[in-house]
PDB file of C-alpha atoms in Angstrom:
ATOM      1  CA  GLN W  15      -2.870  55.417 -33.002  1.00  0.00           C
ATOM      2  CA  VAL W  16      -3.012  59.208 -32.906  1.00  0.00           C
ATOM      3  CA  GLN W  17      -4.852  60.615 -29.944  1.00  0.00           C
ATOM      4  CA  LEU W  18      -6.426  64.044 -30.333  1.00  0.00           C
ATOM      5  CA  VAL W  19      -7.813  66.141 -27.505  1.00  0.00           C
ATOM      6  CA  GLU W  20      -9.710  69.354 -28.186  1.00  0.00           C
ATOM      7  CA  SER W  21     -10.341  72.190 -25.785  1.00  0.00           C
ATOM      8  CA  GLY W  22     -11.357  75.823 -25.779  1.00  0.00           C
ATOM      9  CA  GLY W  23     -15.005  75.553 -26.645  1.00  0.00           C
ATOM     10  CA  GLY W  24     -17.611  77.460 -24.760  1.00  0.00           C
ATOM     11  CA  TRP W  25     -20.461  79.903 -24.868  1.00  0.00           C
ATOM     12  CA  VAL W  26     -19.878  83.315 -26.387  1.00  0.00           C
ATOM     13  CA  GLN W  27     -22.013  86.171 -27.644  1.00  0.00           C
ATOM     14  CA  ALA W  28     -22.158  86.985 -31.320  1.00  0.00           C
ATOM     15  CA  GLY W  29     -19.189  89.077 -32.325  1.00  0.00           C
ATOM     16  CA  GLY W  30     -16.957  87.483 -29.731  1.00  0.00           C
ATOM     17  CA  SER W  31     -13.915  85.293 -30.094  1.00  0.00           C
ATOM     18  CA  LEU W  32     -12.736  81.854 -29.057  1.00  0.00           C
ATOM     19  CA  ARG W  33      -9.603  79.855 -29.653  1.00  0.00           C
ATOM     20  CA  LEU W  34      -9.830  76.108 -29.970  1.00  0.00           C
ATOM     21  CA  SER W  35      -6.858  73.869 -29.321  1.00  0.00           C
ATOM     22  CA  CYS W  36      -6.173  70.334 -30.440  1.00  0.00           C
ATOM     23  CA  VAL W  37      -3.282  68.443 -28.899  1.00  0.00           C
ATOM     24  CA  ALA W  38      -1.947  65.383 -30.683  1.00  0.00           C
ATOM     25  CA  SER W  39      -0.331  62.575 -28.739  1.00  0.00           C
ATOM     26  CA  THR W  40       3.393  62.144 -29.008  1.00  0.00           C
ATOM     27  CA  SER W  41       4.258  59.163 -31.162  1.00  0.00           C
ATOM     28  CA  SER W  42       6.131  58.123 -34.260  1.00  0.00           C
ATOM     29  CA  ALA W  43       3.155  59.118 -36.369  1.00  0.00           C
ATOM     30  CA  TRP W  44       3.607  61.566 -39.194  1.00  0.00           C
ATOM     31  CA  ILE W  45       0.728  63.945 -39.653  1.00  0.00           C
ATOM     32  CA  ARG W  46       0.470  65.367 -43.134  1.00  0.00           C
ATOM     33  CA  ALA W  47      -2.609  67.463 -42.485  1.00  0.00           C
ATOM     34  CA  MET W  48      -4.805  68.564 -39.647  1.00  0.00           C
ATOM     35  CA  LYS W  49      -8.309  69.870 -40.017  1.00  0.00           C
ATOM     36  CA  TRP W  50     -11.153  71.337 -38.088  1.00  0.00           C
ATOM     37  CA  TYR W  51     -14.670  70.155 -38.813  1.00  0.00           C
ATOM     38  CA  ARG W  52     -17.887  71.304 -37.297  1.00  0.00           C
ATOM     39  CA  GLN W  53     -21.407  69.991 -37.195  1.00  0.00           C
ATOM     40  CA  ALA W  54     -24.447  71.928 -36.148  1.00  0.00           C
ATOM     41  CA  PRO W  55     -27.726  70.268 -35.171  1.00  0.00           C
ATOM     42  CA  GLY W  56     -29.666  69.323 -38.264  1.00  0.00           C
ATOM     43  CA  LYS W  57     -26.777  70.084 -40.589  1.00  0.00           C
ATOM     44  CA  GLN W  58     -24.110  67.989 -42.241  1.00  0.00           C
ATOM     45  CA  ARG W  59     -20.535  68.034 -41.068  1.00  0.00           C
ATOM     46  CA  GLU W  60     -18.520  70.844 -42.591  1.00  0.00           C
ATOM     47  CA  LEU W  61     -14.801  71.212 -43.156  1.00  0.00           C
ATOM     48  CA  VAL W  62     -13.856  74.509 -41.561  1.00  0.00           C
ATOM     49  CA  ALA W  63     -10.093  74.776 -41.863  1.00  0.00           C
ATOM     50  CA  LEU W  64      -7.031  72.811 -42.879  1.00  0.00           C
ATOM     51  CA  ILE W  65      -3.305  73.033 -42.303  1.00  0.00           C
ATOM     52  CA  THR W  66      -0.694  70.819 -43.939  1.00  0.00           C
ATOM     53  CA  SER W  67       2.624  69.573 -42.633  1.00  0.00           C
ATOM     54  CA  ALA W  68       4.258  72.214 -44.809  1.00  0.00           C
ATOM     55  CA  GLY W  69       2.262  74.936 -43.115  1.00  0.00           C
ATOM     56  CA  SER W  70      -0.163  75.716 -45.907  1.00  0.00           C
ATOM     57  CA  THR W  71      -3.598  76.710 -44.688  1.00  0.00           C
ATOM     58  CA  ASN W  72      -7.071  77.088 -46.038  1.00  0.00           C
ATOM     59  CA  VAL W  73     -10.429  77.884 -44.535  1.00  0.00           C
ATOM     60  CA  ALA W  74     -13.970  77.459 -45.696  1.00  0.00           C
ATOM     61  CA  ASP W  75     -15.623  80.326 -47.498  1.00  0.00           C
ATOM     62  CA  SER W  76     -18.175  80.563 -44.718  1.00  0.00           C
ATOM     63  CA  VAL W  77     -15.494  81.510 -42.191  1.00  0.00           C
ATOM     64  CA  LYS W  78     -12.944  83.216 -44.412  1.00  0.00           C
ATOM     65  CA  GLY W  79     -11.655  86.399 -42.869  1.00  0.00           C
ATOM     66  CA  ARG W  80     -12.900  85.391 -39.428  1.00  0.00           C
ATOM     67  CA  PHE W  81     -11.182  82.087 -38.616  1.00  0.00           C
ATOM     68  CA  THR W  82      -7.482  81.313 -38.667  1.00  0.00           C
ATOM     69  CA  ILE W  83      -5.862  77.907 -38.330  1.00  0.00           C
ATOM     70  CA  SER W  84      -2.324  77.640 -37.001  1.00  0.00           C
ATOM     71  CA  ARG W  85      -0.006  75.174 -35.339  1.00  0.00           C
ATOM     72  CA  ASP W  86       2.681  74.916 -32.711  1.00  0.00           C
ATOM     73  CA  ASN W  87       4.900  72.023 -33.687  1.00  0.00           C
ATOM     74  CA  ALA W  88       6.807  72.061 -30.400  1.00  0.00           C
ATOM     75  CA  LYS W  89       3.567  71.445 -28.531  1.00  0.00           C
ATOM     76  CA  ASN W  90       2.021  69.143 -31.135  1.00  0.00           C
ATOM     77  CA  THR W  91      -0.937  71.471 -31.143  1.00  0.00           C
ATOM     78  CA  VAL W  92      -3.164  72.975 -33.789  1.00  0.00           C
ATOM     79  CA  TYR W  93      -5.337  75.990 -33.098  1.00  0.00           C
ATOM     80  CA  LEU W  94      -8.447  77.490 -34.555  1.00  0.00           C
ATOM     81  CA  GLN W  95      -8.736  81.176 -33.759  1.00  0.00           C
ATOM     82  CA  MET W  96     -12.323  82.260 -34.231  1.00  0.00           C
ATOM     83  CA  SER W  97     -13.391  85.881 -34.261  1.00  0.00           C
ATOM     84  CA  SER W  98     -16.511  87.802 -35.205  1.00  0.00           C
ATOM     85  CA  LEU W  99     -18.486  84.745 -34.252  1.00  0.00           C
ATOM     86  CA  LYS W 100     -21.998  84.337 -35.571  1.00  0.00           C
ATOM     87  CA  SER W 101     -24.859  82.224 -34.379  1.00  0.00           C
ATOM     88  CA  GLU W 102     -24.417  79.977 -37.402  1.00  0.00           C
ATOM     89  CA  ASP W 103     -20.944  79.085 -36.115  1.00  0.00           C
ATOM     90  CA  THR W 104     -22.573  77.122 -33.324  1.00  0.00           C
ATOM     91  CA  GLY W 105     -21.783  73.430 -33.365  1.00  0.00           C
ATOM     92  CA  VAL W 106     -19.506  70.672 -32.220  1.00  0.00           C
ATOM     93  CA  TYR W 107     -15.996  71.241 -33.481  1.00  0.00           C
ATOM     94  CA  HIS W 108     -13.842  68.189 -34.112  1.00  0.00           C
ATOM     95  CA  CYS W 109     -10.137  68.050 -34.712  1.00  0.00           C
ATOM     96  CA  ASN W 110      -9.018  65.662 -37.429  1.00  0.00           C
ATOM     97  CA  ALA W 111      -5.566  64.382 -38.298  1.00  0.00           C
ATOM     98  CA  GLU W 112      -4.523  62.629 -41.467  1.00  0.00           C
ATOM     99  CA  ALA W 113      -1.594  60.559 -40.289  1.00  0.00           C
ATOM    100  CA  ARG W 114       0.344  57.341 -40.483  1.00  0.00           C
ATOM    101  CA  VAL W 115       2.607  55.428 -38.117  1.00  0.00           C
ATOM    102  CA  GLY W 116       5.924  54.367 -39.568  1.00  0.00           C
ATOM    103  CA  GLY W 117       5.518  53.248 -43.128  1.00  0.00           C
ATOM    104  CA  GLY W 118       1.863  52.368 -42.787  1.00  0.00           C
ATOM    105  CA  SER W 119      -1.125  53.759 -44.589  1.00  0.00           C
ATOM    106  CA  PHE W 120      -2.667  57.106 -43.835  1.00  0.00           C
ATOM    107  CA  TYR W 121      -5.750  57.139 -41.669  1.00  0.00           C
ATOM    108  CA  GLU W 122      -8.100  59.759 -40.360  1.00  0.00           C
ATOM    109  CA  TYR W 123      -8.052  60.287 -36.607  1.00  0.00           C
ATOM    110  CA  TRP W 124     -10.682  62.217 -34.708  1.00  0.00           C
ATOM    111  CA  GLY W 125     -10.866  64.021 -31.431  1.00  0.00           C
ATOM    112  CA  GLN W 126     -13.817  63.855 -29.083  1.00  0.00           C
ATOM    113  CA  GLY W 127     -15.046  67.304 -30.047  1.00  0.00           C
ATOM    114  CA  THR W 128     -15.688  70.543 -28.245  1.00  0.00           C
ATOM    115  CA  GLN W 129     -18.937  72.471 -28.187  1.00  0.00           C
ATOM    116  CA  VAL W 130     -19.084  76.047 -29.418  1.00  0.00           C
ATOM    117  CA  THR W 131     -22.263  77.968 -28.758  1.00  0.00           C
ATOM    118  CA  VAL W 132     -22.715  81.471 -30.108  1.00  0.00           C
ATOM    119  CA  SER W 133     -25.686  83.353 -28.748  1.00  0.00           C
ATOM    120  CA  SER W 134     -27.337  86.227 -30.563  1.00  0.00           C
TER     121      SER W 134
END
């Protein structure tokens, strides 16, 4: 019951920057964690970054020092700031929310995805 909409993807040269946004629908859902995944052609899906409801963050080793995950609670939005982009960062980036409505169970919700293409 959580709707996620990503934006901010695009085409950028290596070394450039992009900021992805993921807006969660307003509801009674409680989101305990939000994540960014990516999947490049021919590769398995990879967890890129995570932020908890308490504000704790973590990023994958492959993007550490280059990517930052953050949130704006007032806008129900999570961001992925990407800098020093490399060609291997190319892929479809999906926003993911671990959430529940009321007292229900936690489920994983997914956005449609946004394409990031880094040219060398």
